[in-house]
Amino acid sequence: MMVNPVDYSKRKSRSYLKSILIFYGFISVFTSCAKVGSPTGGPKDENPPAVIACSPENGAVNNKTKDIEITFDEFIVLKNLNEELVISPPLKEKPITRIRSKTLVIDLNNNPADSTTYTLNFGNAIADNNEGNLLPDYEFVFSTGPFIDSLSVTGTAVNAFNLKPEKEKVFVMLYDNLGDSAPYLELPAYITKTGTNGKFAINNIRPDTFRLFALKDVNNNLKFDIPDEMIAFGDSAIIVSPENVQKINFVKDSALLKPVQKATDKEKGAAADTIAADSVSFKGKELYAVNADLFLFVEEDMRQGIIEKERESRELLTFVFNRPLFDSIQLIPLNFTA
């Protein structure tokens, strides 16, 4: 059979064109499959990190270890840990902390005292790595003795002159040394910080008699050693015992919590200190506590000192003191005769 050369050439050309179209079709399909696009994503994460394991366990007794590991369900970041972390009773040296994967590792760097309940309150230091959701006031508690002390002292510390909380958080401290000089000389037996509303709770206290102080600690050494530091103190000792406590639904900082239900008029009248807003009740922590309020002020500096001195002429010396003199002044020349 004879084939027309012209027809054969046309069929060959059409076959070649078809092959090219199929080839580019495959290229287009693979290119579209490999194309990178923005993921649609899901709802925004609004949950704080959750603790899934602790070593030792939170609430452990007879614990002598200095190392604590707290593992979360997601990666975390630490914010202002030195300012936020409060350990009660306070330690002489600050702990060493580091993050290992999803685990917060804490080396207390001190030997815990015998038969003592320790509370580590992280304030607003712990947040998730992605959205920065805070885990507010997370507490880790352990005891070196056979049981956990469970009593508390709660209250509010405010400025004595305007009855408003200080913008900066204030330390609230309990001393088992009942002398007035204790805040000058030694570390407190228990300690906490106020919330933004001035409220405080010192938890896991043993039954005993204490003196209660509040201090706006300028140099962060837990001692009242600077005259212009604001201080407050109870006018009498506080007896912390099972017989003296009452059950309190404590809310340290309502801004970090969500309302759970409307407060009834009966609830407002019967438990005003548990209501964080006019018409909303906030779920807090149930404590067995002695309640006391503190009023901060700056103590008048009674020390005498020279704030300015000037020799206006050869025969004239001028001294300016910080307060009126209690008695006459006497000048004694050194190494010369006046």
Coordinates of C-alpha atoms in Angstrom, one line a residue:
M1 CA 0.0 0.0 0.0
M2 CA 1.4 3.3 -1.0
V3 CA 1.3 6.1 1.6
N4 CA 1.1 9.6 0.6
P5 CA 4.2 11.4 1.9
V6 CA 2.3 14.5 2.5
D7 CA -0.4 12.7 4.7
Y8 CA 2.3 10.9 6.6
S9 CA 4.1 14.1 7.4
K10 CA 0.9 15.7 8.7
R11 CA 0.1 12.7 11.0
K12 CA 3.6 12.8 12.3
S13 CA 3.4 16.5 13.0
R14 CA 0.0 16.1 14.9
S15 CA 1.4 13.2 17.0
Y16 CA 4.5 15.3 17.9
L17 CA 2.2 18.2 18.9
K18 CA 0.0 15.9 21.0
S19 CA 3.0 14.6 22.8
I20 CA 4.2 18.1 23.6
L21 CA 0.8 19.1 25.0
I22 CA 0.6 16.0 27.2
F23 CA 4.1 16.7 28.5
Y24 CA 3.3 20.3 29.4
G25 CA 0.0 19.1 31.0
F26 CA 2.0 16.8 33.3
I27 CA 4.4 19.6 34.2
S28 CA 1.5 21.9 35.0
V29 CA -0.1 19.3 37.3
F30 CA 3.1 18.6 39.2
T31 CA 3.8 22.3 39.5
S32 CA 0.4 23.1 40.9
C33 CA 0.7 20.2 43.4
A34 CA 4.1 21.5 44.6
K35 CA 3.0 25.0 44.8
V36 CA 3.5 26.4 48.4
G37 CA 0.5 28.2 49.9
S38 CA -0.4 29.8 53.2
P39 CA -2.0 27.3 55.7
T40 CA -5.5 28.2 56.7
G41 CA -4.7 27.4 60.4
G42 CA -7.1 26.9 63.2
P43 CA -8.5 28.9 66.1
K44 CA -6.1 31.1 68.1
D45 CA -4.6 29.4 71.1
E46 CA -5.9 31.1 74.2
N47 CA -5.0 28.4 76.7
P48 CA -2.1 28.7 79.1
P49 CA 0.5 26.0 79.3
A50 CA -0.6 23.0 81.4
V51 CA 1.6 21.0 83.8
I52 CA 1.6 17.3 82.9
A53 CA 4.4 16.0 85.2
C54 CA 6.5 17.1 88.2
S55 CA 9.5 15.6 89.9
P56 CA 9.1 15.5 92.8
E57 CA 5.3 15.6 92.7
N58 CA 3.6 18.9 93.6
G59 CA 2.7 18.4 97.3
A60 CA 5.4 15.9 98.0
V61 CA 6.4 15.2 101.6
N62 CA 9.7 14.1 103.2
N63 CA 11.4 15.6 100.2
K64 CA 15.1 16.4 100.6
T65 CA 16.1 17.1 97.0
K66 CA 17.3 20.5 95.8
D67 CA 16.3 19.8 92.2
I68 CA 12.7 20.3 90.8
E69 CA 11.5 19.5 87.3
I70 CA 8.1 20.7 86.0
T71 CA 7.0 19.5 82.6
F72 CA 4.4 21.3 80.5
D73 CA 2.3 20.2 77.5
E74 CA 3.9 22.8 75.2
F75 CA 7.1 24.9 75.0
I76 CA 7.2 27.8 77.5
V77 CA 9.1 31.0 78.0
L78 CA 10.0 32.7 81.3
K79 CA 9.2 36.4 81.8
N80 CA 11.0 38.4 84.5
L81 CA 11.5 35.3 86.6
N82 CA 13.8 37.1 89.1
E83 CA 11.1 39.6 89.9
E84 CA 8.1 37.2 89.7
L85 CA 9.3 34.1 91.5
V86 CA 8.7 34.2 95.2
I87 CA 9.9 31.4 97.4
S88 CA 8.5 31.1 100.9
P89 CA 10.3 30.7 103.3
P90 CA 12.9 32.7 101.5
L91 CA 16.3 31.2 100.6
K92 CA 19.6 32.9 101.2
E93 CA 20.7 32.4 97.6
K94 CA 18.5 32.6 94.5
P95 CA 17.8 29.3 92.7
I96 CA 19.3 28.4 89.3
T97 CA 16.6 27.9 86.6
R98 CA 16.8 26.6 83.0
I99 CA 14.5 25.3 80.3
R100 CA 15.1 21.9 78.8
S101 CA 12.7 21.2 76.0
K102 CA 9.2 21.5 77.6
T103 CA 10.6 21.1 81.1
L104 CA 11.4 23.8 83.6
V105 CA 14.4 22.7 85.8
I106 CA 15.0 24.5 89.1
D107 CA 18.1 24.0 91.3
L108 CA 17.3 25.5 94.7
N109 CA 21.0 26.1 95.2
N110 CA 20.3 25.8 99.0
N111 CA 19.7 22.9 101.4
P112 CA 16.1 23.1 102.5
A113 CA 15.4 23.4 106.2
D114 CA 14.1 20.3 108.1
S115 CA 10.3 19.9 108.7
T116 CA 9.5 22.9 106.6
T117 CA 6.9 23.5 103.9
Y118 CA 8.2 25.4 100.9
T119 CA 6.0 27.3 98.4
L120 CA 7.3 28.4 95.0
N121 CA 4.9 31.0 93.4
F122 CA 5.8 31.9 89.9
G123 CA 3.6 34.9 89.6
N124 CA 3.3 35.9 85.9
A125 CA 6.6 34.4 84.9
I126 CA 5.3 31.3 82.9
A127 CA 3.8 31.7 79.4
D128 CA 3.5 29.6 76.4
N129 CA 6.0 30.1 73.6
N130 CA 3.6 30.7 70.7
E131 CA 0.9 33.2 71.9
G132 CA 2.4 34.3 75.3
N133 CA -0.6 33.0 77.3
L134 CA 0.2 33.4 81.0
L135 CA -0.1 30.7 83.6
P136 CA -0.8 33.0 86.5
D137 CA 0.3 32.4 90.1
Y138 CA 1.3 28.8 89.6
E139 CA 2.5 27.3 92.9
F140 CA 4.7 24.4 93.5
V141 CA 4.7 23.1 97.1
F142 CA 6.8 20.5 98.9
S143 CA 7.7 19.7 102.5
T144 CA 10.9 18.3 104.0
G145 CA 8.7 17.0 106.8
P146 CA 5.9 14.4 107.0
F147 CA 3.1 16.8 106.1
I148 CA 2.2 20.0 104.2
D149 CA 1.4 23.0 106.3
S150 CA -1.9 24.4 105.0
L151 CA -2.8 27.6 106.9
S152 CA -2.7 31.1 105.3
V153 CA -2.7 34.8 106.1
T154 CA -4.6 37.0 103.6
G155 CA -5.5 40.7 103.4
T156 CA -4.9 43.9 101.4
A157 CA -1.9 46.2 101.6
V158 CA -2.6 49.8 100.4
N159 CA -1.2 53.3 100.7
A160 CA -2.2 54.7 104.1
F161 CA -3.0 58.2 102.6
N162 CA -5.1 57.4 99.6
L163 CA -6.2 53.8 100.4
K164 CA -5.0 52.7 96.9
P165 CA -2.7 49.8 96.0
E166 CA 0.9 50.7 94.9
K167 CA 1.6 50.3 91.2
E168 CA 4.6 48.2 92.0
K169 CA 4.1 44.9 93.9
V170 CA 4.8 45.0 97.6
F171 CA 6.3 42.2 99.7
V172 CA 4.2 41.0 102.6
M173 CA 6.2 39.2 105.3
L174 CA 5.6 37.1 108.5
Y175 CA 8.3 37.0 111.2
D176 CA 8.4 34.5 114.0
N177 CA 10.8 36.9 115.7
L178 CA 8.3 39.2 117.4
G179 CA 10.8 42.0 118.1
D180 CA 10.3 45.4 116.3
S181 CA 13.9 45.1 114.9
A182 CA 13.3 41.9 113.0
P183 CA 12.6 43.6 109.6
Y184 CA 16.0 45.5 110.0
L185 CA 18.1 42.4 110.9
E186 CA 16.8 39.2 109.4
L187 CA 14.9 37.5 106.6
P188 CA 11.2 36.8 107.2
A189 CA 9.8 33.3 108.1
Y190 CA 7.3 33.5 105.2
I191 CA 6.8 35.9 102.3
T192 CA 4.6 36.7 99.3
K193 CA 3.8 39.6 97.0
T194 CA 0.6 41.6 96.5
G195 CA -1.4 41.5 93.3
T196 CA -2.3 44.6 91.2
N197 CA -5.3 45.1 93.5
G198 CA -3.2 45.1 96.6
K199 CA -4.5 41.7 97.8
F200 CA -2.1 39.1 99.2
A201 CA -2.1 35.6 100.5
I202 CA 0.8 33.9 102.4
N203 CA 0.1 30.2 102.1
N204 CA 1.3 26.9 103.6
I205 CA 2.1 28.4 107.0
R206 CA 2.7 26.4 110.2
P207 CA 0.6 27.1 113.3
D208 CA 2.5 29.8 115.3
T209 CA 2.5 33.4 116.4
F210 CA 3.9 36.0 114.0
R211 CA 4.4 39.7 113.3
L212 CA 3.1 40.9 110.0
F213 CA 4.9 43.5 107.8
A214 CA 4.6 44.9 104.3
L215 CA 7.6 46.4 102.5
K216 CA 8.1 48.2 99.2
D217 CA 11.7 46.8 98.9
V218 CA 13.7 49.3 96.9
N219 CA 17.0 47.3 96.9
N220 CA 15.3 43.9 96.8
N221 CA 17.1 42.4 99.8
L222 CA 14.0 41.7 101.9
K223 CA 15.1 44.0 104.7
F224 CA 13.9 47.5 105.8
D225 CA 17.3 49.2 105.6
I226 CA 16.5 52.3 103.5
P227 CA 14.7 55.2 105.1
D228 CA 12.4 56.0 102.2
E229 CA 11.2 52.5 101.7
M230 CA 7.4 52.2 102.3
I231 CA 6.5 50.0 105.2
A232 CA 3.4 48.8 107.0
F233 CA 3.0 46.6 110.1
G234 CA 0.2 45.1 112.1
D235 CA -0.4 46.7 115.5
S236 CA -0.4 43.3 117.2
A237 CA 0.9 39.8 116.8
I238 CA -1.1 37.4 114.6
I239 CA -1.9 33.9 116.0
V240 CA -2.2 31.5 113.1
S241 CA -3.9 28.3 114.3
P242 CA -6.8 26.1 113.1
E243 CA -9.1 27.8 115.7
N244 CA -8.4 31.3 114.3
V245 CA -8.8 30.8 110.6
Q246 CA -11.8 31.2 108.4
K247 CA -12.6 29.8 104.9
I248 CA -11.9 32.4 102.2
N249 CA -12.4 32.2 98.5
F250 CA -9.3 34.2 97.6
V251 CA -8.7 36.1 94.4
K252 CA -5.3 37.7 94.1
D253 CA -5.7 39.4 90.8
S254 CA -9.2 39.4 89.1
A255 CA -7.8 40.8 85.9
L256 CA -6.2 37.4 85.1
L257 CA -9.4 35.4 85.7
K258 CA -12.6 35.0 83.8
P259 CA -16.0 35.5 85.5
V260 CA -17.8 32.3 86.3
Q261 CA -21.3 33.5 87.4
K262 CA -23.2 36.5 88.6
A263 CA -22.9 37.3 92.3
T264 CA -26.2 37.4 94.2
D265 CA -27.0 40.2 96.6
K266 CA -26.7 37.6 99.4
E267 CA -23.2 36.7 98.3
K268 CA -22.2 40.3 98.1
G269 CA -23.3 41.0 101.7
A270 CA -22.1 37.7 103.2
A271 CA -18.7 37.5 101.6
A272 CA -17.7 40.9 100.2
D273 CA -14.0 40.0 100.2
T274 CA -14.6 37.2 97.7
I275 CA -16.3 39.4 95.1
A276 CA -13.8 41.0 92.6
A277 CA -16.4 43.2 90.8
D278 CA -19.8 44.8 91.4
S279 CA -21.8 42.2 89.7
V280 CA -19.4 39.3 88.8
S281 CA -18.0 36.6 91.0
F282 CA -14.6 35.2 90.1
K283 CA -13.5 31.7 90.9
G284 CA -10.6 31.8 93.3
K285 CA -8.6 29.6 95.6
E286 CA -10.2 28.3 98.8
L287 CA -7.9 29.1 101.8
Y288 CA -8.2 28.7 105.5
A289 CA -6.7 32.0 106.6
V290 CA -6.4 34.7 109.1
N291 CA -7.3 38.0 107.5
A292 CA -5.4 41.3 108.1
D293 CA -5.1 44.6 106.3
L294 CA -1.9 46.7 106.1
F295 CA -1.4 50.5 105.4
L296 CA 1.9 51.6 103.8
F297 CA 3.7 54.8 104.7
V298 CA 7.1 56.3 104.5
E299 CA 8.6 56.5 108.0
E300 CA 10.1 59.9 108.9
D301 CA 13.9 59.8 108.8
M302 CA 15.0 60.8 112.3
R303 CA 18.7 60.6 111.5
Q304 CA 20.7 63.9 111.6
G305 CA 23.0 64.7 108.7
I306 CA 24.5 67.6 106.7
I307 CA 23.0 68.1 103.3
E308 CA 25.0 71.2 102.3
K309 CA 28.2 72.9 103.4
E310 CA 29.9 76.1 102.1
R311 CA 32.8 78.4 103.0
E312 CA 31.6 81.7 101.7
S313 CA 34.7 83.6 103.0
R314 CA 37.8 82.8 105.0
E315 CA 36.1 83.5 108.3
L316 CA 32.6 82.1 107.5
L317 CA 31.4 78.4 107.3
T318 CA 27.8 77.5 106.5
F319 CA 26.3 74.1 107.3
V320 CA 22.8 73.1 106.3
F321 CA 21.2 70.0 108.0
N322 CA 18.4 67.7 106.9
R323 CA 16.3 68.5 110.0
P324 CA 16.3 71.0 112.9
L325 CA 19.0 70.3 115.4
F326 CA 18.1 68.6 118.6
D327 CA 20.7 70.6 120.5
S328 CA 23.4 73.2 119.9
I329 CA 26.2 72.4 117.5
Q330 CA 29.9 72.2 118.5
L331 CA 32.7 72.4 116.0
I332 CA 36.1 70.9 117.0
P333 CA 39.0 71.9 114.7
L334 CA 41.3 69.0 113.7
N335 CA 45.1 69.5 113.5
F336 CA 45.0 73.3 113.8
T337 CA 44.1 76.0 116.3
A338 CA 41.1 78.2 115.4

